């Protein structure tokens, strides 16, 4: 009997990570792929990126618009409410056998709540990770507790999902999804990338992505100002900005980046590069700057440096290619100076990515196809206290 797997994507970034899994599901005769696009995929502000999913040959079963034209906490909470209402109806309509989600977006939390209430099996990718500077952390752990199958990126994250009370037999260490993509994608060469971006690379080039630090109040703009002040003196460096996520206070960061680019001819801004261009950019820049998870999970596979600004990613596993710095101009400039130092550059060739070497998609699809689903919805707490005391 064909098993229906419903994959939910809410951003261009998570689609980039899910794309290989979706392709394997689509090609497997024992599985039926269902796709739901929501979140920024449906927003003109983010280039209506659901079209990229369709352009890759995937049929979208449902397109769900939930984002309001505001980035306040009230607006995002209302968006979650819209998502909860919409997904409850969609799940009842398409009746998947299992829902597959990735990460820690607020939209995905609403999806999982709706699926849980429908007694629907849920598989979650990237549980057990830590990002102490963002509310993503609480969302991610909440999704873990409502999910039934868990695909984690490293042994440390496996242990944390066990610590959260999930059964070890339902947790699978598959490695990083981004690493998997890097090993499979044919990246653009320098000339094709420059044509696609409409720019020429300089002798020095940096890729910058900075997201709101959502657990702090009224600091995102201040932190961004410090970052931009540090970058403003790098006139001989090509600065390639990608825009922040649709989180609380993201719009003020949008405006600051756009204003910076109008005043600095070496800076260019892209709402979203798309996964192919983004990974290709990493290949040709000297390093990445900001607070995106990609700097920790994907960039080390290119043996390139990451300047990790502030606390948003505090708690994640980090390769030796990651340079942590505070959110002030002096600290950022010191980190950039260290990035270009001969000692640091010579150390990059031996960098090992803690998220593995690829193969995640095949491992995930194998579990989705073969793992019994009949009784996993009724969960039993894996109590570490009992286990460690020798009762179990």
Coordinates of C-alpha atoms in Angstrom, one line a residue:
X1 CA 0.0 0.0 0.0
X2 CA 1.4 3.4 -1.0
X3 CA 2.3 5.6 2.0
X4 CA 1.4 9.3 1.6
X5 CA 4.1 11.7 2.9
X6 CA 3.1 15.3 3.2
X7 CA 6.1 17.7 3.2
X8 CA 5.4 21.2 4.4
X9 CA 7.7 24.1 3.4
X10 CA 7.4 27.7 4.6
X11 CA 10.6 29.3 3.4
X12 CA 13.0 29.2 0.4
X13 CA 15.7 28.1 2.8
X14 CA 13.8 25.1 4.2
X15 CA 12.8 24.1 0.7
X16 CA 16.4 24.0 -0.3
X17 CA 17.1 21.6 2.6
X18 CA 14.0 19.4 1.8
X19 CA 14.4 19.3 -1.9
X20 CA 16.5 16.1 -2.1
X21 CA 14.1 14.3 0.3
X22 CA 11.1 15.4 -1.8
X23 CA 12.8 14.1 -5.0
X24 CA 13.5 10.7 -3.4
X25 CA 9.9 10.4 -2.1
X26 CA 8.5 11.4 -5.5
X27 CA 10.6 8.7 -7.3
X28 CA 9.8 5.9 -4.8
X29 CA 6.9 3.7 -6.0
X30 CA 6.0 2.9 -2.4
X31 CA 5.5 6.5 -1.5
X32 CA 3.3 9.3 -2.6
X33 CA 4.5 12.9 -2.2
X34 CA 2.1 15.6 -1.1
X35 CA 3.4 19.2 -0.9
X36 CA 2.1 22.2 1.1
X37 CA 3.7 25.6 0.5
X38 CA 3.1 28.4 3.0
X39 CA 4.8 31.2 4.9
X40 CA 7.2 33.4 2.8
X41 CA 6.7 31.1 -0.2
X42 CA 3.4 32.9 -0.7
X43 CA 4.6 36.4 -0.1
X44 CA 5.4 38.9 -2.9
X45 CA 7.9 40.5 -0.4
X46 CA 9.9 37.3 -0.6
X47 CA 9.5 36.8 -4.4
X48 CA 6.7 34.3 -4.3
X49 CA 9.1 31.4 -4.0
X50 CA 6.5 28.7 -4.3
X51 CA 7.2 29.1 -8.1
X52 CA 10.7 27.7 -7.5
X53 CA 9.1 24.5 -6.1
X54 CA 6.9 24.2 -9.1
X55 CA 9.8 25.0 -11.4
X56 CA 11.7 22.0 -10.0
X57 CA 8.9 19.8 -11.1
X58 CA 7.0 19.3 -7.9
X59 CA 3.2 19.6 -7.8
X60 CA 2.0 21.7 -4.8
X61 CA -1.2 20.2 -3.4
X62 CA -2.1 23.2 -1.3
X63 CA -0.8 26.8 -1.1
X64 CA -1.7 28.5 2.2
X65 CA -1.3 32.2 2.7
X66 CA -0.8 33.2 6.3
X67 CA 1.6 36.1 6.6
X68 CA 0.2 39.6 7.4
X69 CA 1.9 42.8 6.2
X70 CA 3.5 43.4 9.5
X71 CA 6.4 42.0 11.6
X72 CA 5.1 42.8 15.1
X73 CA 4.7 40.0 17.6
X74 CA 0.9 40.5 17.4
X75 CA 1.0 40.1 13.6
X76 CA 3.1 36.9 13.7
X77 CA 0.9 35.5 16.4
X78 CA -2.2 36.1 14.2
X79 CA -0.3 34.5 11.3
X80 CA 0.1 31.4 13.5
X81 CA -3.6 31.4 14.2
X82 CA -4.3 31.6 10.5
X83 CA -1.9 28.7 9.9
X84 CA -3.6 26.6 12.6
X85 CA -7.0 27.1 11.1
X86 CA -5.9 26.5 7.5
X87 CA -3.8 23.4 8.2
X88 CA -6.5 21.8 10.3
X89 CA -8.7 22.0 7.2
X90 CA -6.0 20.9 4.7
X91 CA -4.9 17.9 6.7
X92 CA -8.5 16.7 6.9
X93 CA -8.8 17.2 3.1
X94 CA -5.7 15.5 1.8
X95 CA -5.4 12.9 4.6
X96 CA -1.7 12.1 4.5
X97 CA -0.3 9.1 6.3
X98 CA 2.6 11.2 7.8
X99 CA 3.6 14.9 7.9
X100 CA 7.3 15.8 7.4
X101 CA 8.5 19.1 8.8
X102 CA 11.9 20.7 9.2
X103 CA 13.3 23.1 11.8
X104 CA 11.8 25.7 14.1
X105 CA 9.7 28.3 12.2
X106 CA 6.6 29.6 14.0
X107 CA 4.5 28.5 11.0
X108 CA 5.7 25.0 11.4
X109 CA 4.7 25.0 15.0
X110 CA 1.1 25.7 13.9
X111 CA 1.3 22.9 11.3
X112 CA 2.4 20.4 14.0
X113 CA -0.3 21.4 16.4
X114 CA -3.0 20.9 13.8
X115 CA -1.5 17.5 12.9
X116 CA -1.3 16.4 16.5
X117 CA -5.0 17.3 17.1
X118 CA -5.8 15.2 14.0
X119 CA -3.8 12.3 15.5
X120 CA -1.5 12.4 12.5
X121 CA 2.0 10.9 12.7
X122 CA 4.7 13.7 12.5
X123 CA 8.3 13.4 11.4
X124 CA 10.7 16.2 12.4
X125 CA 14.1 17.1 10.9
X126 CA 16.7 19.0 13.0
X127 CA 15.4 18.5 16.5
X128 CA 17.7 18.6 19.5
X129 CA 19.6 21.7 18.4
X130 CA 20.0 24.8 20.5
X131 CA 19.7 28.5 19.5
X132 CA 19.5 30.3 22.8
X133 CA 19.2 33.8 21.3
X134 CA 15.9 33.2 19.5
X135 CA 12.4 31.9 20.3
X136 CA 13.2 29.3 17.6
X137 CA 14.7 27.3 20.5
X138 CA 11.4 26.9 22.4
X139 CA 9.5 26.3 19.1
X140 CA 12.0 23.5 18.0
X141 CA 11.7 21.7 21.3
X142 CA 7.9 22.0 21.3
X143 CA 7.8 20.5 17.8
X144 CA 10.0 17.6 19.0
X145 CA 7.5 16.8 21.8
X146 CA 4.6 16.7 19.4
X147 CA 6.5 14.6 16.8
X148 CA 6.9 10.9 16.5
X149 CA 9.9 10.3 14.3
X150 CA 13.0 12.4 14.7
X151 CA 15.9 13.0 12.3
X152 CA 18.8 14.7 13.9
X153 CA 22.0 16.2 12.6
X154 CA 24.6 15.0 15.2
X155 CA 25.1 12.6 18.1
X156 CA 24.8 15.5 20.6
X157 CA 21.4 16.4 19.2
X158 CA 20.4 12.7 19.4
X159 CA 21.2 12.7 23.1
X160 CA 19.2 15.9 23.6
X161 CA 16.0 14.5 22.0
X162 CA 16.4 11.4 24.2
X163 CA 16.7 13.9 27.1
X164 CA 13.4 15.4 26.1
X165 CA 11.8 12.0 26.7
X166 CA 11.6 10.6 23.1
X167 CA 12.0 6.9 22.5
X168 CA 15.5 6.1 21.1
X169 CA 14.0 3.7 18.6
X170 CA 12.3 6.6 16.9
X171 CA 15.3 8.9 16.7
X172 CA 17.7 8.7 13.8
X173 CA 21.1 10.4 13.4
X174 CA 21.2 11.3 9.7
X175 CA 23.6 14.2 9.6
X176 CA 23.1 17.7 8.3
X177 CA 20.6 18.4 5.5
X178 CA 22.8 21.2 4.2
X179 CA 25.8 19.0 4.0
X180 CA 23.8 16.5 2.1
X181 CA 22.8 19.1 -0.5
X182 CA 26.4 20.3 -0.9
X183 CA 27.6 16.8 -1.8
X184 CA 24.9 16.5 -4.5
X185 CA 24.4 19.9 -6.1
X186 CA 26.3 21.0 -9.2
X187 CA 27.2 24.5 -8.2
X188 CA 27.5 27.4 -10.6
X189 CA 30.9 28.4 -11.8
X190 CA 32.2 31.9 -11.1
X191 CA 31.2 33.4 -14.5
X192 CA 27.7 31.9 -14.5
X193 CA 27.2 33.0 -10.9
X194 CA 28.2 36.6 -11.7
X195 CA 25.8 36.7 -14.6
X196 CA 23.0 35.3 -12.5
X197 CA 23.7 37.9 -9.7
X198 CA 24.3 40.7 -12.1
X199 CA 27.6 41.6 -10.4
X200 CA 31.3 41.2 -10.6
X201 CA 33.2 39.7 -7.6
X202 CA 36.0 41.8 -6.1
X203 CA 39.4 40.5 -4.9
X204 CA 37.8 40.3 -1.5
X205 CA 34.1 39.2 -1.0
X206 CA 31.8 38.6 2.0
X207 CA 28.3 37.1 2.2
X208 CA 26.2 38.7 4.9
X209 CA 23.0 37.4 6.5
X210 CA 21.7 38.8 9.8
X211 CA 18.4 37.8 11.3
X212 CA 16.5 39.4 14.2
X213 CA 17.5 38.1 17.7
X214 CA 13.9 37.4 18.7
X215 CA 14.3 37.0 22.5
X216 CA 15.8 40.4 22.9
X217 CA 13.7 43.6 22.9
X218 CA 14.6 46.7 20.8
X219 CA 18.1 45.5 20.0
X220 CA 17.9 44.1 16.4
X221 CA 18.2 47.6 14.8
X222 CA 21.0 48.6 17.2
X223 CA 22.9 45.4 16.5
X224 CA 22.4 45.8 12.8
X225 CA 23.7 49.4 13.0
X226 CA 26.9 48.1 14.6
X227 CA 27.4 45.5 11.9
X228 CA 26.8 48.0 9.1
X229 CA 29.2 50.5 10.7
X230 CA 31.9 47.8 10.8
X231 CA 31.2 46.9 7.1
X232 CA 31.0 50.6 6.0
X233 CA 34.8 50.9 5.8
X234 CA 35.4 47.9 3.6
X235 CA 35.2 49.8 0.4
X236 CA 37.4 47.4 -1.5
X237 CA 35.3 44.3 -0.4
X238 CA 32.2 43.1 -2.3
X239 CA 29.4 42.9 0.3
X240 CA 26.6 40.5 -0.7
X241 CA 23.6 40.8 1.5
X242 CA 20.7 38.4 1.8
X243 CA 17.6 39.6 3.6
X244 CA 16.5 38.4 7.1
X245 CA 13.8 35.9 7.9
X246 CA 10.1 37.0 8.3
X247 CA 10.5 37.3 12.1
X248 CA 9.6 39.9 14.7
X249 CA 11.3 43.3 13.7
X250 CA 12.6 42.0 10.4
X251 CA 11.3 44.9 8.4
X252 CA 13.5 47.5 10.1
X253 CA 16.5 45.4 9.2
X254 CA 15.2 45.2 5.6
X255 CA 15.1 49.0 5.4
X256 CA 18.6 49.4 7.0
X257 CA 20.2 47.0 4.6
X258 CA 18.6 48.7 1.6
X259 CA 19.6 52.1 2.8
X260 CA 23.2 50.9 3.3
X261 CA 23.4 49.5 -0.2
X262 CA 22.2 52.8 -1.8
X263 CA 25.1 54.6 -0.1
X264 CA 27.8 52.0 -0.7
X265 CA 28.4 50.9 -4.3
X266 CA 30.3 47.8 -3.2
X267 CA 27.2 46.4 -1.5
X268 CA 24.4 44.5 -3.2
X269 CA 21.2 43.1 -1.8
X270 CA 19.1 40.1 -2.6
X271 CA 15.7 39.3 -1.1
X272 CA 16.6 35.6 -1.5
X273 CA 19.4 34.1 -3.4
X274 CA 17.8 30.6 -3.7
X275 CA 19.7 27.6 -2.6
X276 CA 21.8 27.0 -5.7
X277 CA 23.1 30.6 -5.9
X278 CA 23.5 30.8 -2.1
X279 CA 25.8 27.7 -2.0
X280 CA 27.6 28.8 -5.1
X281 CA 28.2 32.2 -3.4
X282 CA 29.8 30.5 -0.4
X283 CA 32.2 28.8 -2.8
X284 CA 33.5 32.1 -4.2
X285 CA 33.4 34.4 -1.2
X286 CA 36.1 34.6 1.5
X287 CA 33.7 34.0 4.3
X288 CA 30.2 34.6 5.6
X289 CA 29.2 37.2 8.2
X290 CA 26.0 37.3 10.4
X291 CA 24.0 35.0 12.6
X292 CA 22.4 32.5 10.2
X293 CA 22.5 28.8 11.1
X294 CA 24.0 28.1 7.6
X295 CA 27.3 29.7 8.8
X296 CA 27.6 26.8 11.3
X297 CA 26.0 23.9 9.4
X298 CA 27.0 24.4 5.8
X299 CA 29.9 26.8 5.4
X300 CA 32.4 24.6 7.1
X301 CA 32.0 22.0 4.3
X302 CA 33.5 24.6 1.9
X303 CA 36.5 25.1 4.2
X304 CA 35.5 28.8 4.5
X305 CA 35.4 31.0 7.6
X306 CA 32.2 32.1 9.4
X307 CA 32.0 35.2 11.5
X308 CA 29.2 34.4 13.9
X309 CA 27.8 37.7 15.3
X310 CA 26.1 37.8 18.7
X311 CA 24.0 35.2 20.5
X312 CA 21.4 34.0 18.1
X313 CA 23.2 30.7 17.4
X314 CA 24.6 30.2 20.9
X315 CA 24.5 26.5 21.8
X316 CA 24.9 25.0 18.3
X317 CA 27.8 22.7 17.4
X318 CA 30.5 24.7 15.7
X319 CA 33.5 23.8 13.6
X320 CA 36.9 25.4 14.1
X321 CA 36.2 27.7 11.1
X322 CA 33.6 29.6 13.1
X323 CA 34.7 32.9 14.6
X324 CA 32.4 34.2 17.4
X325 CA 32.2 37.9 18.0
X326 CA 30.0 40.3 19.9
X327 CA 27.5 42.7 18.3
X328 CA 29.6 45.8 18.3
X329 CA 31.7 47.4 15.6
X330 CA 35.1 46.8 17.2
X331 CA 34.5 43.1 17.8
X332 CA 33.2 42.6 14.3
X333 CA 36.2 44.4 12.7
X334 CA 38.6 42.3 14.8
X335 CA 36.8 39.1 13.6
X336 CA 37.1 40.3 10.0
X337 CA 40.8 41.0 10.5
X338 CA 41.2 37.5 11.9
X339 CA 39.3 35.9 9.1
X340 CA 41.8 37.3 6.6
X341 CA 44.8 36.5 8.7
X342 CA 47.3 34.0 7.2
X343 CA 47.1 31.8 10.4
X344 CA 43.4 31.4 10.1
X345 CA 43.3 30.9 6.4
X346 CA 46.0 28.2 6.6
X347 CA 43.9 26.3 9.2
X348 CA 40.8 26.1 7.0
X349 CA 42.0 23.2 4.9
X350 CA 41.8 20.8 7.9
X351 CA 38.3 21.9 9.0
X352 CA 35.8 19.1 9.7
X353 CA 32.1 19.8 9.6
X354 CA 30.4 18.4 12.8
X355 CA 27.3 17.8 10.7
X356 CA 28.8 14.9 8.8
X357 CA 29.5 14.2 5.1
X358 CA 26.1 13.7 3.5
X359 CA 23.6 10.9 2.9
X360 CA 20.8 12.3 5.1
X361 CA 18.1 12.3 2.4
X362 CA 18.4 8.6 1.7
X363 CA 18.4 7.7 5.4
X364 CA 15.3 9.8 6.0
X365 CA 13.3 8.4 3.1
X366 CA 14.2 4.8 4.1
X367 CA 12.7 5.4 7.6
X368 CA 9.7 7.2 6.1
X369 CA 9.0 4.2 3.9
X370 CA 9.6 1.4 6.3
X371 CA 9.1 2.5 9.9
X372 CA 5.8 1.2 11.4
X373 CA 3.2 4.0 11.9
X374 CA 0.3 2.0 13.4
X375 CA 1.1 2.7 17.0
X376 CA 3.5 5.6 17.1
X377 CA 0.9 8.4 17.7
X378 CA 0.3 7.1 21.2
X379 CA 3.7 8.1 22.7
X380 CA 5.3 6.8 25.9
X381 CA 7.8 9.0 27.8
X382 CA 11.3 7.7 27.8
X383 CA 12.2 8.5 31.4
X384 CA 15.9 9.0 31.8
X385 CA 15.6 8.9 35.6
X386 CA 14.2 5.4 35.4
X387 CA 16.7 4.3 32.8
X388 CA 19.7 5.6 34.6
X389 CA 18.6 4.0 37.9
X390 CA 18.4 0.6 36.1
X391 CA 14.7 0.1 36.3
X392 CA 14.4 -0.1 32.5

